Short mmCIF file of N, CA and C in Angstrom, two decimals:
data_model
loop_
_atom_site.label_atom_id
_atom_site.label_comp_id
_atom_site.label_asym_id
_atom_site.label_seq_id
_atom_site.Cartn_x
_atom_site.Cartn_y
_atom_site.Cartn_z
N MET A 16 -8.42 -46.24 -12.61
CA MET A 16 -8.61 -44.95 -11.97
C MET A 16 -8.65 -43.88 -13.07
N ASP A 17 -9.61 -42.95 -12.99
CA ASP A 17 -9.68 -41.93 -14.04
C ASP A 17 -8.71 -40.78 -13.75
N PHE A 18 -8.52 -39.93 -14.76
CA PHE A 18 -7.55 -38.85 -14.68
C PHE A 18 -7.84 -37.89 -13.53
N ASN A 19 -9.11 -37.59 -13.28
CA ASN A 19 -9.46 -36.62 -12.25
C ASN A 19 -8.94 -37.03 -10.88
N ARG A 20 -8.90 -38.32 -10.59
CA ARG A 20 -8.42 -38.76 -9.29
C ARG A 20 -6.89 -38.76 -9.21
N ARG A 21 -6.24 -38.60 -10.33
CA ARG A 21 -4.78 -38.57 -10.35
C ARG A 21 -4.24 -37.17 -10.59
N THR A 22 -5.11 -36.19 -10.60
CA THR A 22 -4.72 -34.81 -10.87
C THR A 22 -5.25 -33.93 -9.76
N THR A 23 -4.46 -32.99 -9.31
CA THR A 23 -4.88 -32.08 -8.26
C THR A 23 -4.27 -30.70 -8.52
N MET A 24 -4.82 -29.69 -7.88
CA MET A 24 -4.30 -28.32 -8.03
C MET A 24 -4.05 -27.74 -6.65
N ALA A 25 -3.11 -26.80 -6.60
CA ALA A 25 -2.83 -26.08 -5.37
C ALA A 25 -2.46 -24.65 -5.72
N ALA A 26 -3.07 -23.68 -5.03
CA ALA A 26 -2.77 -22.27 -5.29
C ALA A 26 -1.67 -21.80 -4.37
N ARG A 27 -0.69 -21.10 -4.94
CA ARG A 27 0.38 -20.47 -4.16
C ARG A 27 0.19 -18.97 -4.29
N LEU A 28 -0.06 -18.28 -3.18
CA LEU A 28 -0.27 -16.83 -3.17
C LEU A 28 0.92 -16.14 -2.54
N GLY A 29 0.99 -14.83 -2.78
CA GLY A 29 1.99 -14.04 -2.10
C GLY A 29 3.39 -14.17 -2.66
N ALA A 30 3.50 -14.27 -3.96
CA ALA A 30 4.82 -14.40 -4.57
C ALA A 30 5.53 -13.06 -4.67
N VAL A 31 4.87 -11.96 -4.26
CA VAL A 31 5.51 -10.65 -4.31
C VAL A 31 5.60 -10.09 -2.89
N ALA A 32 6.47 -9.14 -2.72
CA ALA A 32 6.64 -8.52 -1.41
C ALA A 32 5.33 -7.91 -0.94
N GLY A 33 5.07 -8.02 0.32
CA GLY A 33 3.89 -7.39 0.90
C GLY A 33 2.78 -8.37 1.25
N SER A 34 2.80 -9.55 0.74
CA SER A 34 1.77 -10.53 1.10
C SER A 34 2.25 -11.27 2.33
N LYS A 35 1.32 -11.53 3.23
CA LYS A 35 1.69 -12.20 4.47
C LYS A 35 0.74 -13.36 4.73
N ARG A 36 1.29 -14.47 5.09
CA ARG A 36 0.51 -15.66 5.44
C ARG A 36 0.27 -15.59 6.94
N ARG A 37 -0.98 -15.66 7.37
CA ARG A 37 -1.32 -15.57 8.78
C ARG A 37 -2.05 -16.83 9.22
N HIS A 38 -1.83 -17.21 10.44
CA HIS A 38 -2.62 -18.30 11.00
C HIS A 38 -3.12 -17.86 12.36
N ARG A 39 -4.43 -17.89 12.50
CA ARG A 39 -5.04 -17.55 13.78
C ARG A 39 -5.38 -18.87 14.47
N PRO A 40 -5.00 -19.06 15.72
CA PRO A 40 -5.32 -20.31 16.42
C PRO A 40 -6.82 -20.58 16.36
N GLY A 41 -7.17 -21.80 15.98
CA GLY A 41 -8.57 -22.19 15.89
C GLY A 41 -9.28 -21.72 14.64
N ALA A 42 -8.58 -21.04 13.76
CA ALA A 42 -9.20 -20.53 12.54
C ALA A 42 -8.52 -21.12 11.32
N ARG A 43 -9.19 -21.00 10.19
CA ARG A 43 -8.56 -21.51 8.96
C ARG A 43 -7.42 -20.58 8.55
N THR A 44 -6.50 -21.11 7.82
CA THR A 44 -5.37 -20.33 7.33
C THR A 44 -5.83 -19.50 6.14
N HIS A 45 -5.39 -18.27 6.07
CA HIS A 45 -5.72 -17.39 4.95
C HIS A 45 -4.47 -16.59 4.58
N THR A 46 -4.54 -15.90 3.47
CA THR A 46 -3.43 -15.05 3.04
C THR A 46 -3.90 -13.61 3.03
N ARG A 47 -3.17 -12.74 3.73
CA ARG A 47 -3.46 -11.31 3.70
C ARG A 47 -2.73 -10.74 2.50
N THR A 48 -3.44 -10.09 1.62
CA THR A 48 -2.84 -9.60 0.38
C THR A 48 -2.82 -8.08 0.34
N ARG A 49 -2.13 -7.59 -0.66
CA ARG A 49 -2.19 -6.16 -0.99
C ARG A 49 -3.15 -6.02 -2.16
N THR A 50 -3.20 -4.84 -2.78
CA THR A 50 -4.15 -4.65 -3.87
C THR A 50 -3.77 -5.41 -5.12
N ARG A 51 -2.52 -5.83 -5.22
CA ARG A 51 -2.04 -6.61 -6.37
C ARG A 51 -1.11 -7.70 -5.84
N THR A 52 -1.50 -8.94 -6.06
CA THR A 52 -0.71 -10.06 -5.55
C THR A 52 -0.54 -11.10 -6.64
N ARG A 53 0.69 -11.48 -6.91
CA ARG A 53 0.95 -12.54 -7.88
C ARG A 53 0.66 -13.88 -7.23
N MET A 54 0.22 -14.82 -8.05
CA MET A 54 -0.05 -16.15 -7.54
C MET A 54 0.17 -17.18 -8.63
N THR A 55 0.37 -18.41 -8.24
CA THR A 55 0.54 -19.52 -9.17
C THR A 55 -0.39 -20.63 -8.75
N VAL A 56 -1.09 -21.19 -9.72
CA VAL A 56 -1.88 -22.39 -9.48
C VAL A 56 -1.11 -23.54 -10.10
N ASP A 57 -0.68 -24.48 -9.26
CA ASP A 57 0.06 -25.64 -9.72
C ASP A 57 -0.91 -26.77 -10.04
N VAL A 58 -0.72 -27.39 -11.19
CA VAL A 58 -1.50 -28.56 -11.57
C VAL A 58 -0.55 -29.75 -11.51
N TYR A 59 -0.89 -30.73 -10.68
CA TYR A 59 -0.09 -31.95 -10.52
C TYR A 59 -0.80 -33.08 -11.25
N HIS A 60 -0.02 -33.92 -11.95
CA HIS A 60 -0.61 -35.07 -12.65
C HIS A 60 0.19 -36.31 -12.32
N PHE A 61 -0.49 -37.32 -11.78
CA PHE A 61 0.17 -38.55 -11.37
C PHE A 61 -0.16 -39.71 -12.30
N GLY A 62 -0.77 -39.41 -13.45
CA GLY A 62 -1.13 -40.45 -14.41
C GLY A 62 0.04 -40.91 -15.25
N ASP A 63 -0.25 -41.84 -16.15
CA ASP A 63 0.82 -42.43 -16.96
C ASP A 63 0.92 -41.85 -18.37
N THR A 64 0.08 -40.85 -18.70
CA THR A 64 0.20 -40.15 -19.98
C THR A 64 0.00 -38.66 -19.74
N ALA A 65 0.72 -37.85 -20.48
CA ALA A 65 0.58 -36.40 -20.36
C ALA A 65 -0.81 -35.99 -20.84
N ARG A 66 -1.35 -34.91 -20.26
CA ARG A 66 -2.68 -34.42 -20.64
C ARG A 66 -2.66 -32.92 -20.78
N ARG A 67 -3.59 -32.41 -21.59
CA ARG A 67 -3.78 -30.96 -21.73
C ARG A 67 -4.92 -30.54 -20.81
N VAL A 68 -4.68 -29.43 -20.10
CA VAL A 68 -5.62 -28.93 -19.10
C VAL A 68 -5.78 -27.43 -19.30
N THR A 69 -7.00 -26.92 -19.16
CA THR A 69 -7.25 -25.48 -19.18
C THR A 69 -7.62 -25.05 -17.76
N VAL A 70 -6.85 -24.11 -17.21
CA VAL A 70 -7.06 -23.61 -15.86
C VAL A 70 -7.78 -22.27 -15.94
N ALA A 71 -8.83 -22.10 -15.12
CA ALA A 71 -9.60 -20.85 -15.11
C ALA A 71 -9.99 -20.49 -13.69
N ALA A 72 -10.02 -19.20 -13.42
CA ALA A 72 -10.47 -18.72 -12.11
C ALA A 72 -11.98 -18.55 -12.14
N ARG A 73 -12.62 -18.99 -11.09
CA ARG A 73 -14.05 -18.72 -10.94
C ARG A 73 -14.18 -17.28 -10.47
N PRO A 74 -15.30 -16.60 -10.77
CA PRO A 74 -15.46 -15.22 -10.30
C PRO A 74 -15.35 -15.14 -8.78
N VAL A 75 -14.58 -14.17 -8.31
CA VAL A 75 -14.36 -14.01 -6.87
C VAL A 75 -15.42 -13.10 -6.28
N GLY A 76 -15.75 -12.01 -6.98
CA GLY A 76 -16.73 -11.05 -6.48
C GLY A 76 -16.15 -10.14 -5.42
N GLY A 77 -16.97 -9.24 -4.90
CA GLY A 77 -16.55 -8.35 -3.83
C GLY A 77 -15.46 -7.38 -4.22
N GLY A 78 -15.30 -7.10 -5.51
CA GLY A 78 -14.28 -6.18 -5.99
C GLY A 78 -12.95 -6.83 -6.35
N TRP A 79 -12.87 -8.16 -6.22
CA TRP A 79 -11.66 -8.89 -6.57
C TRP A 79 -11.75 -9.39 -8.00
N THR A 80 -10.62 -9.38 -8.71
CA THR A 80 -10.55 -10.00 -10.04
C THR A 80 -9.24 -10.80 -10.12
N VAL A 81 -9.24 -11.77 -11.01
CA VAL A 81 -8.04 -12.58 -11.25
C VAL A 81 -7.71 -12.46 -12.73
N ARG A 82 -6.46 -12.10 -13.02
CA ARG A 82 -6.01 -11.94 -14.41
C ARG A 82 -4.89 -12.94 -14.68
N ALA A 83 -5.09 -13.76 -15.70
CA ALA A 83 -4.05 -14.72 -16.10
C ALA A 83 -2.87 -13.96 -16.69
N GLU A 84 -1.66 -14.39 -16.35
CA GLU A 84 -0.45 -13.75 -16.84
C GLU A 84 0.20 -14.56 -17.96
N GLN A 85 -0.42 -15.65 -18.36
CA GLN A 85 0.14 -16.51 -19.40
C GLN A 85 -0.98 -17.32 -20.02
N GLU A 86 -0.64 -18.15 -20.99
CA GLU A 86 -1.59 -19.07 -21.59
C GLU A 86 -2.14 -19.99 -20.50
N THR A 87 -3.46 -20.19 -20.49
CA THR A 87 -4.07 -21.01 -19.44
C THR A 87 -4.31 -22.44 -19.88
N ARG A 88 -4.09 -22.75 -21.12
CA ARG A 88 -4.18 -24.15 -21.59
C ARG A 88 -2.75 -24.70 -21.59
N ILE A 89 -2.52 -25.69 -20.73
CA ILE A 89 -1.17 -26.20 -20.53
C ILE A 89 -1.13 -27.71 -20.75
N ARG A 90 0.04 -28.23 -21.01
CA ARG A 90 0.26 -29.67 -21.12
C ARG A 90 1.01 -30.10 -19.88
N VAL A 91 0.37 -30.95 -19.07
CA VAL A 91 0.97 -31.42 -17.82
C VAL A 91 1.64 -32.76 -18.11
N PRO A 92 2.95 -32.85 -17.86
CA PRO A 92 3.67 -34.09 -18.17
C PRO A 92 3.31 -35.24 -17.23
N THR A 93 3.60 -36.43 -17.65
CA THR A 93 3.39 -37.62 -16.84
C THR A 93 4.15 -37.49 -15.53
N GLY A 94 3.45 -37.68 -14.41
CA GLY A 94 4.08 -37.60 -13.10
C GLY A 94 4.64 -36.23 -12.79
N GLY A 95 4.10 -35.18 -13.42
CA GLY A 95 4.70 -33.86 -13.26
C GLY A 95 3.80 -32.80 -12.67
N ARG A 96 4.32 -31.59 -12.65
CA ARG A 96 3.63 -30.42 -12.12
C ARG A 96 3.92 -29.26 -13.05
N LEU A 97 2.91 -28.44 -13.29
CA LEU A 97 3.09 -27.25 -14.10
C LEU A 97 2.26 -26.13 -13.48
N GLY A 98 2.80 -24.93 -13.44
CA GLY A 98 2.10 -23.80 -12.82
C GLY A 98 1.55 -22.83 -13.85
N VAL A 99 0.43 -22.21 -13.48
CA VAL A 99 -0.17 -21.15 -14.28
C VAL A 99 -0.14 -19.89 -13.42
N ASN A 100 0.55 -18.85 -13.93
CA ASN A 100 0.70 -17.60 -13.19
C ASN A 100 -0.46 -16.66 -13.44
N SER A 101 -0.91 -16.01 -12.35
CA SER A 101 -2.01 -15.05 -12.41
C SER A 101 -1.70 -13.91 -11.46
N THR A 102 -2.50 -12.86 -11.56
CA THR A 102 -2.43 -11.75 -10.62
C THR A 102 -3.80 -11.56 -10.01
N LEU A 103 -3.85 -11.48 -8.70
CA LEU A 103 -5.07 -11.22 -7.95
C LEU A 103 -5.13 -9.73 -7.69
N LEU A 104 -6.21 -9.07 -8.12
CA LEU A 104 -6.32 -7.62 -8.01
C LEU A 104 -7.51 -7.24 -7.13
N ALA A 105 -7.29 -6.30 -6.21
CA ALA A 105 -8.36 -5.80 -5.35
C ALA A 105 -8.68 -4.37 -5.77
N SER A 106 -9.95 -4.09 -6.09
CA SER A 106 -10.34 -2.73 -6.44
C SER A 106 -10.44 -1.89 -5.16
N SER A 107 -10.68 -0.60 -5.32
CA SER A 107 -10.77 0.29 -4.16
C SER A 107 -12.02 -0.01 -3.32
N SER A 108 -12.97 -0.77 -3.86
CA SER A 108 -14.20 -1.08 -3.12
C SER A 108 -14.07 -2.30 -2.21
N VAL A 109 -12.93 -3.00 -2.25
CA VAL A 109 -12.76 -4.21 -1.43
C VAL A 109 -12.66 -3.83 0.04
N ALA A 110 -13.49 -4.48 0.85
CA ALA A 110 -13.46 -4.24 2.30
C ALA A 110 -12.23 -4.92 2.89
N ARG A 111 -11.53 -4.22 3.74
CA ARG A 111 -10.34 -4.78 4.38
C ARG A 111 -10.74 -5.86 5.38
N ARG A 112 -9.88 -6.88 5.50
CA ARG A 112 -10.05 -7.98 6.45
C ARG A 112 -11.38 -8.73 6.32
N THR A 113 -11.90 -8.78 5.12
CA THR A 113 -13.09 -9.58 4.82
C THR A 113 -12.64 -10.76 3.98
N ASP A 114 -12.84 -11.96 4.48
CA ASP A 114 -12.38 -13.15 3.78
C ASP A 114 -13.12 -13.39 2.47
N ARG A 115 -12.37 -13.76 1.46
CA ARG A 115 -12.91 -14.19 0.16
C ARG A 115 -12.24 -15.51 -0.16
N ARG A 116 -12.83 -16.26 -1.08
CA ARG A 116 -12.32 -17.59 -1.41
C ARG A 116 -12.17 -17.75 -2.92
N PRO A 117 -11.10 -17.20 -3.52
CA PRO A 117 -10.91 -17.43 -4.95
C PRO A 117 -10.72 -18.92 -5.22
N ALA A 118 -11.38 -19.39 -6.27
CA ALA A 118 -11.30 -20.81 -6.63
C ALA A 118 -10.86 -20.93 -8.08
N PHE A 119 -10.11 -21.98 -8.35
CA PHE A 119 -9.62 -22.25 -9.70
C PHE A 119 -10.07 -23.64 -10.10
N ARG A 120 -10.44 -23.78 -11.36
CA ARG A 120 -10.84 -25.09 -11.86
C ARG A 120 -9.97 -25.44 -13.05
N ALA A 121 -9.83 -26.70 -13.28
CA ALA A 121 -9.08 -27.19 -14.45
C ALA A 121 -10.01 -28.12 -15.21
N THR A 122 -10.05 -27.91 -16.51
CA THR A 122 -10.88 -28.73 -17.38
C THR A 122 -9.99 -29.44 -18.39
N LEU A 123 -10.18 -30.74 -18.52
CA LEU A 123 -9.43 -31.53 -19.49
C LEU A 123 -10.01 -31.34 -20.87
N ASP A 124 -9.26 -31.73 -21.89
CA ASP A 124 -9.75 -31.61 -23.27
C ASP A 124 -11.03 -32.39 -23.49
N ASP A 125 -11.29 -33.46 -22.72
CA ASP A 125 -12.53 -34.23 -22.88
C ASP A 125 -13.67 -33.62 -22.06
N ARG A 126 -13.46 -32.41 -21.52
CA ARG A 126 -14.42 -31.61 -20.76
C ARG A 126 -14.68 -32.11 -19.33
N SER A 127 -13.95 -33.11 -18.86
CA SER A 127 -14.09 -33.51 -17.47
C SER A 127 -13.29 -32.52 -16.61
N GLU A 128 -13.70 -32.38 -15.35
CA GLU A 128 -13.08 -31.37 -14.49
C GLU A 128 -12.27 -31.99 -13.36
N VAL A 129 -11.20 -31.28 -13.02
CA VAL A 129 -10.35 -31.61 -11.88
C VAL A 129 -10.97 -30.88 -10.68
N PRO A 130 -10.97 -31.46 -9.47
CA PRO A 130 -11.51 -30.76 -8.30
C PRO A 130 -10.87 -29.39 -8.12
N ALA A 131 -11.68 -28.42 -7.73
CA ALA A 131 -11.24 -27.02 -7.60
C ALA A 131 -10.21 -26.84 -6.50
N SER A 132 -9.36 -25.82 -6.67
CA SER A 132 -8.41 -25.39 -5.66
C SER A 132 -8.91 -24.07 -5.11
N VAL A 133 -8.97 -23.93 -3.79
CA VAL A 133 -9.49 -22.73 -3.14
C VAL A 133 -8.41 -22.19 -2.21
N ALA A 134 -8.24 -20.85 -2.18
CA ALA A 134 -7.23 -20.22 -1.33
C ALA A 134 -7.85 -19.04 -0.59
N PRO A 135 -8.25 -19.21 0.69
CA PRO A 135 -8.86 -18.10 1.44
C PRO A 135 -7.89 -16.91 1.55
N ILE A 136 -8.41 -15.71 1.30
CA ILE A 136 -7.61 -14.48 1.31
C ILE A 136 -8.41 -13.34 1.95
N HIS A 137 -7.73 -12.27 2.30
CA HIS A 137 -8.38 -10.99 2.55
C HIS A 137 -7.36 -9.87 2.39
N LEU A 138 -7.87 -8.68 2.13
CA LEU A 138 -7.02 -7.50 1.95
C LEU A 138 -6.55 -7.06 3.32
N GLY A 139 -5.22 -7.01 3.50
CA GLY A 139 -4.67 -6.70 4.82
C GLY A 139 -4.57 -5.31 5.06
#
């Protein structure tokens, strides 16, 4: 089994006061954010050797930007998890209650990619 199948990512949003997780019956789950929301992208590795991974946000558009709060090249331990902290920022041009889908990718040192992590959001 290759590394990509043993590695996954998950975005955690709303680490600061003011973010609310909403679920509408019959709809996908999204996170209602403020103009500045901290988030963590966790990289999980279930392989038998530690690997170095570079985590990057894909452009969100629509007035949203993502700023890394730390080094984005990390070493994920064997059978472990490591988080990369970022801040999601909404400019004054962001339309309220319009869903966006920020995505994060992880690239290994050999340039192979881990499947993207996506977290539906909108400005509440």
